[in-house]
Coordinates of C-alpha atoms and ligand atoms in Angstrom, one line a residue:
M1 CA 16.3 -38.6 -1.4
T2 CA 13.4 -38.8 1.0
K3 CA 11.9 -41.8 2.5
Q4 CA 8.9 -41.5 0.4
E5 CA 10.9 -41.3 -2.7
T6 CA 13.0 -44.1 -1.8
E7 CA 9.9 -46.3 -0.9
E8 CA 8.4 -45.4 -4.3
I9 CA 11.2 -46.4 -6.4
L10 CA 11.3 -49.7 -4.5
F11 CA 7.4 -50.2 -5.5
I12 CA 8.2 -49.1 -9.1
K13 CA 11.0 -51.9 -9.3
L14 CA 8.7 -54.4 -7.9
C15 CA 5.9 -53.5 -10.5
K16 CA 8.3 -53.3 -13.2
G17 CA 9.7 -56.8 -12.2
L18 CA 6.4 -58.4 -11.8
V19 CA 5.2 -57.0 -15.2
E20 CA 8.4 -58.7 -16.8
I21 CA 7.8 -61.9 -15.1
C22 CA 4.1 -61.6 -16.7
D23 CA 5.7 -60.8 -20.1
R24 CA 7.9 -63.8 -20.0
I25 CA 5.0 -66.2 -19.1
N26 CA 2.8 -64.7 -21.8
R27 CA 5.7 -65.2 -24.3
G28 CA 5.8 -68.8 -23.2
E29 CA 9.0 -68.7 -21.5
P30 CA 9.6 -69.8 -18.0
A31 CA 9.0 -67.0 -15.1
Y32 CA 12.7 -67.7 -13.9
L33 CA 15.7 -68.8 -15.7
V34 CA 17.1 -71.7 -13.5
N35 CA 20.6 -71.9 -14.9
D36 CA 21.0 -68.3 -15.4
Y37 CA 23.2 -66.1 -13.1
Q38 CA 20.4 -63.9 -13.0
P39 CA 17.3 -65.9 -12.9
F40 CA 14.9 -63.1 -12.1
P41 CA 14.3 -59.9 -13.9
Q42 CA 16.6 -57.3 -12.5
P43 CA 14.2 -54.7 -11.3
L44 CA 12.6 -57.5 -9.2
H45 CA 15.8 -58.8 -7.8
E46 CA 16.8 -55.1 -6.9
A47 CA 13.4 -54.7 -5.1
F48 CA 13.6 -58.1 -3.5
E49 CA 17.0 -57.2 -1.8
K50 CA 15.7 -53.8 -0.7
L51 CA 12.5 -55.3 0.7
S52 CA 14.4 -57.9 2.6
I53 CA 16.5 -55.6 4.5
K54 CA 13.5 -53.5 5.2
W55 CA 11.7 -56.5 6.7
I56 CA 14.4 -57.5 8.7
L57 CA 15.1 -53.9 10.1
R58 CA 11.4 -53.5 10.8
D59 CA 10.1 -57.0 11.8
G60 CA 13.4 -58.6 12.9
K61 CA 12.5 -61.3 10.5
I62 CA 12.3 -62.1 6.6
R63 CA 8.5 -62.0 5.8
H64 CA 8.8 -63.6 2.6
P65 CA 12.1 -65.9 2.5
S66 CA 12.3 -65.9 -1.5
I67 CA 11.3 -64.0 -4.5
L68 CA 8.8 -66.7 -5.5
N69 CA 7.1 -66.2 -2.3
M70 CA 6.9 -62.4 -3.0
V71 CA 5.6 -63.1 -6.5
Q72 CA 2.9 -65.4 -4.8
A73 CA 2.0 -62.5 -2.2
A74 CA 1.7 -60.2 -5.1
R75 CA -1.1 -62.5 -6.4
E76 CA -2.9 -62.0 -3.1
S77 CA -3.1 -58.4 -2.5
I78 CA -0.9 -55.1 -2.5
E79 CA -0.9 -55.4 1.3
A80 CA 0.3 -58.8 1.5
V81 CA 3.7 -57.6 -0.1
D82 CA 4.0 -54.7 2.0
P83 CA 1.5 -52.6 3.9
E84 CA 3.4 -49.4 3.0
F85 CA 2.8 -49.8 -0.6
C86 CA -1.0 -49.4 -0.1
Q87 CA -0.3 -45.4 -0.1
W88 CA 0.6 -45.6 -4.0
V89 CA -2.7 -47.4 -5.1
D90 CA -6.2 -46.9 -5.2
F91 CA -7.3 -50.4 -4.5
P92 CA -4.8 -51.9 -1.9
D93 CA -6.8 -55.1 -1.3
E94 CA -6.5 -56.1 -4.9
P95 CA -3.5 -58.2 -6.1
L96 CA -0.7 -56.9 -8.3
I97 CA -0.9 -60.0 -10.5
E98 CA -4.4 -61.0 -11.4
D99 CA -5.4 -64.5 -12.8
M100 CA -1.9 -65.6 -12.2
T101 CA -0.3 -64.0 -15.2
K102 CA -1.9 -60.5 -15.8
P103 CA -0.3 -57.4 -14.2
S104 CA -3.2 -55.3 -12.6
E105 CA -3.7 -52.0 -14.3
E106 CA -2.1 -50.3 -11.0
C107 CA 1.0 -52.6 -11.4
E108 CA 1.3 -51.4 -15.1
D109 CA 0.7 -47.8 -14.4
Y110 CA 3.7 -48.0 -11.9
A111 CA 5.8 -50.3 -14.3
I112 CA 5.7 -47.5 -16.8
E113 CA 7.0 -45.2 -14.5
Y114 CA 10.3 -47.2 -14.5
S115 CA 10.8 -46.7 -18.1
L116 CA 9.6 -43.1 -17.8
S117 CA 11.7 -41.9 -15.0
L118 CA 14.3 -44.4 -13.7
E119 CA 15.4 -45.6 -17.2
I120 CA 15.3 -42.2 -18.6
D121 CA 17.7 -41.0 -15.9
N122 CA 20.1 -43.7 -16.8
N123 CA 19.7 -42.8 -20.5
Q124 CA 18.5 -46.3 -21.6
S125 CA 15.5 -45.4 -23.4
Y126 CA 15.8 -44.3 -27.1
I127 CA 13.4 -41.4 -26.6
P128 CA 15.7 -39.1 -24.6
R129 CA 18.6 -40.2 -26.9
L130 CA 16.4 -39.3 -29.7
M131 CA 15.9 -35.8 -28.0
E132 CA 19.7 -35.4 -27.6
E133 CA 20.4 -36.5 -31.2
I134 CA 17.8 -33.9 -32.5
Q135 CA 19.7 -31.2 -30.2
K136 CA 23.0 -32.1 -31.2
N137 CA 22.6 -32.2 -35.1
D138 CA 20.1 -29.2 -35.0
L139 CA 17.6 -31.4 -36.6
P140 CA 13.9 -29.6 -36.7
Y141 CA 11.7 -30.4 -33.9
S142 CA 9.3 -32.1 -36.1
T143 CA 11.7 -34.9 -36.2
Y144 CA 10.7 -35.8 -32.9
T145 CA 6.9 -35.5 -33.7
E146 CA 7.2 -37.5 -36.9
F147 CA 9.3 -40.3 -35.1
R148 CA 6.6 -40.5 -32.4
R149 CA 3.8 -40.4 -34.6
F150 CA 5.1 -43.0 -36.8
I151 CA 5.5 -45.5 -33.9
A152 CA 2.3 -44.7 -32.5
E153 CA 0.6 -45.2 -35.9
N154 CA 2.6 -48.3 -37.0
P155 CA 2.9 -51.0 -34.3
F156 CA 4.1 -53.5 -37.0
P157 CA 5.9 -51.4 -39.8
S158 CA 7.1 -53.2 -42.8
E159 CA 10.6 -52.2 -44.4
L160 CA 8.4 -50.2 -47.2
D161 CA 6.6 -48.4 -44.4
K162 CA 9.9 -47.2 -43.0
A163 CA 11.3 -46.4 -46.4
L164 CA 8.2 -44.0 -46.9
L165 CA 8.6 -42.3 -43.7
I166 CA 12.3 -41.4 -44.7
D167 CA 11.2 -40.5 -48.0
E168 CA 8.7 -38.0 -46.7
H169 CA 10.8 -36.8 -43.8
P170 CA 14.4 -37.2 -45.0
E171 CA 15.7 -35.8 -41.4
I172 CA 14.6 -39.3 -39.9
E173 CA 17.5 -41.0 -41.7
R174 CA 19.7 -39.6 -39.1
V175 CA 17.8 -41.2 -36.3
K176 CA 16.9 -44.3 -38.1
D177 CA 18.9 -46.6 -35.7
L178 CA 16.8 -45.3 -32.9
L179 CA 13.7 -45.9 -34.7
E180 CA 14.8 -49.8 -35.0
E181 CA 15.1 -49.9 -31.2
A182 CA 11.5 -49.4 -30.7
Y183 CA 10.7 -52.6 -32.2
Q184 CA 11.7 -56.4 -31.7
D185 CA 11.1 -59.7 -33.5
V186 CA 7.6 -60.8 -33.5
P187 CA 6.7 -62.6 -30.1
L188 CA 5.3 -65.8 -29.9
Q189 CA 1.4 -66.0 -30.7
S190 CA -1.1 -68.6 -30.0
N191 CA -4.8 -68.7 -29.9
D192 CA -5.0 -67.5 -26.4
K193 CA -2.0 -65.3 -26.8
Q194 CA -2.7 -62.8 -29.7
L195 CA -1.3 -59.5 -30.4
C196 CA -3.4 -56.4 -30.7
K197 CA -3.5 -54.8 -34.3
K198 CA -3.9 -51.3 -32.8
C199 CA -1.4 -50.9 -29.9
G200 CA 1.0 -54.0 -30.5
G201 CA 0.6 -55.5 -27.0
Y202 CA -0.9 -58.8 -26.0
L203 CA -4.7 -58.6 -26.6
D204 CA -5.5 -59.8 -23.0
C205 CA -2.7 -58.4 -21.3
A206 CA -3.8 -55.0 -20.1
A207 CA -4.9 -53.3 -23.2
R208 CA -8.3 -53.5 -21.3
E209 CA -10.3 -50.3 -21.6
I210 CA -8.1 -48.6 -23.9
E211 CA -10.5 -46.8 -26.5
G212 CA -10.1 -48.2 -29.9
C213 CA -8.2 -51.3 -28.6
C214 CA -8.2 -54.4 -29.0
E215 CA -8.6 -56.3 -32.3
S216 CA -6.6 -59.1 -33.0
L217 CA -3.5 -59.1 -35.5
E218 CA -4.3 -61.4 -38.4
D219 CA -1.7 -60.3 -40.9
K220 CA 1.7 -61.6 -41.0
V221 CA 4.2 -59.0 -39.8
D222 CA 8.1 -58.4 -39.9
K223 CA 8.6 -56.6 -36.7
A224 CA 6.5 -55.9 -33.3
P225 CA 6.9 -53.1 -30.9
L226 CA 8.9 -53.8 -27.7
P227 CA 6.7 -54.3 -24.5
D228 CA 8.0 -50.8 -23.2
T229 CA 7.1 -49.2 -26.7
V230 CA 3.6 -50.4 -26.2
R231 CA 3.1 -49.3 -22.8
C232 CA 5.1 -46.1 -22.7
L233 CA 4.6 -44.7 -26.1
I234 CA 1.9 -46.3 -28.3
R235 CA -1.0 -46.6 -25.7
P236 CA -0.6 -43.2 -24.2
S237 CA -0.5 -41.6 -27.7
L238 CA -3.6 -42.9 -28.8
I239 CA -5.5 -40.2 -27.0
E240 CA -3.2 -37.5 -28.3
L241 CA -3.7 -38.6 -31.9
R242 CA -7.5 -38.8 -31.3
L243 CA -7.7 -35.2 -29.9
E244 CA -5.5 -34.1 -32.8
K245 CA -7.8 -35.6 -35.4
K246 CA -10.9 -34.0 -33.6
I247 CA -9.5 -30.6 -33.3
K248 CA -8.1 -30.6 -37.0
E249 CA -11.5 -31.4 -38.2
M250 CA -12.6 -28.1 -36.4
G251 CA -10.3 -26.3 -38.6
L252 CA -7.8 -25.5 -36.0
E253 CA -4.0 -25.5 -36.0
V254 CA -2.7 -28.4 -33.9
E255 CA 0.9 -29.2 -32.9
L256 CA 1.6 -32.6 -31.4
W257 CA 4.5 -32.8 -28.7
P258 CA 5.6 -29.2 -29.4
E259 CA 9.2 -28.3 -28.7
L260 CA 10.5 -31.6 -27.9
D261 CA 7.5 -32.8 -25.9
K262 CA 7.0 -29.8 -23.6
A263 CA 3.2 -30.5 -24.0
D264 CA 1.2 -33.1 -25.6
L265 CA -0.7 -30.7 -27.9
K266 CA -0.7 -27.2 -28.7
V267 CA -4.0 -25.7 -30.3
T268 CA -3.9 -22.5 -31.8
F269 CA -7.0 -20.5 -32.6
P270 CA -7.7 -18.2 -35.6
D271 CA -6.9 -15.2 -33.5
G272 CA -3.4 -16.6 -32.7
K273 CA -4.2 -17.4 -29.0
S274 CA -3.0 -20.8 -27.9
W275 CA -3.9 -23.4 -25.4
A276 CA -1.4 -26.2 -24.0
V277 CA -2.8 -29.6 -23.3
D278 CA -1.3 -32.6 -21.5
A279 CA -3.3 -35.8 -21.9
K280 CA -2.9 -38.6 -19.2
D281 CA -4.5 -42.0 -19.9
W282 CA -4.0 -43.8 -16.4
V283 CA -5.9 -45.9 -14.4
N284 CA -4.7 -45.0 -11.0
A285 CA -6.3 -41.9 -9.7
T286 CA -3.8 -41.8 -6.8
K287 CA -0.8 -41.7 -9.0
L288 CA -2.6 -39.3 -11.4
A289 CA -3.4 -36.8 -8.6
R290 CA 0.1 -36.9 -7.1
E291 CA 1.8 -36.6 -10.6
L292 CA -0.4 -33.7 -11.5
N293 CA 0.1 -31.8 -8.3
E294 CA 3.8 -31.7 -9.2
D295 CA 3.6 -31.3 -12.7
G296 CA 3.0 -28.1 -14.7
I297 CA 2.9 -27.3 -18.4
P298 CA 6.1 -25.3 -19.5
E299 CA 5.6 -22.1 -21.2
I300 CA 5.1 -22.6 -24.9
G301 CA 3.3 -19.4 -25.5
Q302 CA -0.3 -20.7 -24.2
C303 CA -2.8 -18.6 -22.6
Q304 CA -4.5 -21.5 -21.0
S305 CA -3.4 -25.0 -19.9
F306 CA -5.4 -28.1 -19.4
F307 CA -4.9 -31.7 -18.2
V308 CA -7.1 -34.2 -20.1
V309 CA -8.2 -37.4 -19.2
P310 CA -10.1 -39.9 -21.4
D311 CA -13.8 -39.8 -21.0
Y312 CA -14.1 -43.4 -20.0
R313 CA -11.5 -42.9 -17.2
L314 CA -13.0 -39.8 -15.7
K315 CA -16.6 -41.3 -15.8
K316 CA -15.6 -43.9 -13.3
L317 CA -17.1 -42.4 -10.2
Q318 CA -14.3 -43.8 -8.0
N319 CA -11.6 -42.4 -10.1
Q320 CA -13.3 -39.1 -10.0
A321 CA -13.9 -39.0 -6.0
I322 CA -10.1 -39.9 -5.6
L323 CA -8.9 -37.4 -8.0
K324 CA -11.0 -34.8 -6.6
S325 CA -9.7 -35.4 -3.0
K326 CA -6.0 -35.7 -3.9
Y327 CA -5.6 -33.2 -6.5
Q328 CA -4.6 -29.7 -5.5
G329 CA -3.2 -27.9 -8.5
N330 CA -4.6 -25.0 -10.5
I331 CA -4.6 -26.5 -14.0
P332 CA -8.1 -27.7 -14.6
V333 CA -8.5 -31.3 -15.2
I334 CA -11.1 -32.1 -17.7
S335 CA -12.4 -34.9 -19.8
E336 CA -11.7 -35.4 -23.5
S337 CA -15.2 -34.2 -24.6
E338 CA -15.1 -31.3 -22.0
L339 CA -12.1 -30.1 -23.9
I340 CA -13.8 -30.3 -27.2
K341 CA -16.7 -28.4 -25.9
R342 CA -14.6 -25.7 -24.6
I343 CA -12.7 -25.3 -27.7
K344 CA -16.3 -25.0 -29.6
K345 CA -17.1 -22.4 -27.2
E346 CA -14.1 -20.3 -27.7
L347 CA -14.7 -20.4 -31.5
K348 CA -18.1 -18.8 -31.0
Ligands
LIG401 ZN1 -4.6 -52.9 -27.8

């Protein structure tokens, strides 16, 4: 592993740990459990151990003598925790925890990476296990699409919703247990900690600037999505579902997450030609550029590939400038409305 990778994993663990601390506070629980053998979230604990060693080796002294001091430093600026972390973010002067309990958007972007890369490697998340089940049992690839779509469209499913899903797609029965893993008992709600009807996360906690969010949940519900389901599955799917709807309305054939997620959308034109689209709804342009530099879109029969970013993200001038200076790939990075425009042009 290169030094950069080790360093990045450390930063990802730190962000994940900080997000979990904020989740605890938002659920009305104490930030750390005094009598527990593991008082702090595991990723934060691991990050702290590595950072302590790093500080001693580098400075000859411990900069922050406890995890609590490190959490405090995260409330000041990214630089205050460790200057080397500045390379991962757009705004190093800003804190990783805003207003005492809100993870910053950049912190959340990196925390998602924990579930997407680190946990997937360890096979902890239900998504890779779902893919495995589908392959092992020769279930149709559409099982994956229907599973994901259901969660993205039903943050608070009732027993009836789930029964109807299985009725319509009987193959889901085989992966029903995995579907249950996406949800938890409804977390505590109060006047200032309400859940969002659309994405299932806390209203005030980082559903900011996501199109179509946030409206508070008023109905009584049986289950709610896990925080990781909200961040890694539901919120990123909103742009994909939105694009699917628009493209279908144009009379085109569109497939979501084709061939077990090789792309986000495959659009097929009347002449049989197809485009592959990967949608990325990320705040952090530094991370987006780096990821896109390494990312391609696998071959699924497309003649053109695109990375698509929501209009409201690309519109931010600063994001655009950072992305422009750091992205070196060949696949065009365009906005949602630009994609629709190009499809219309192609249809003429
Ligand atoms: Zn929301």
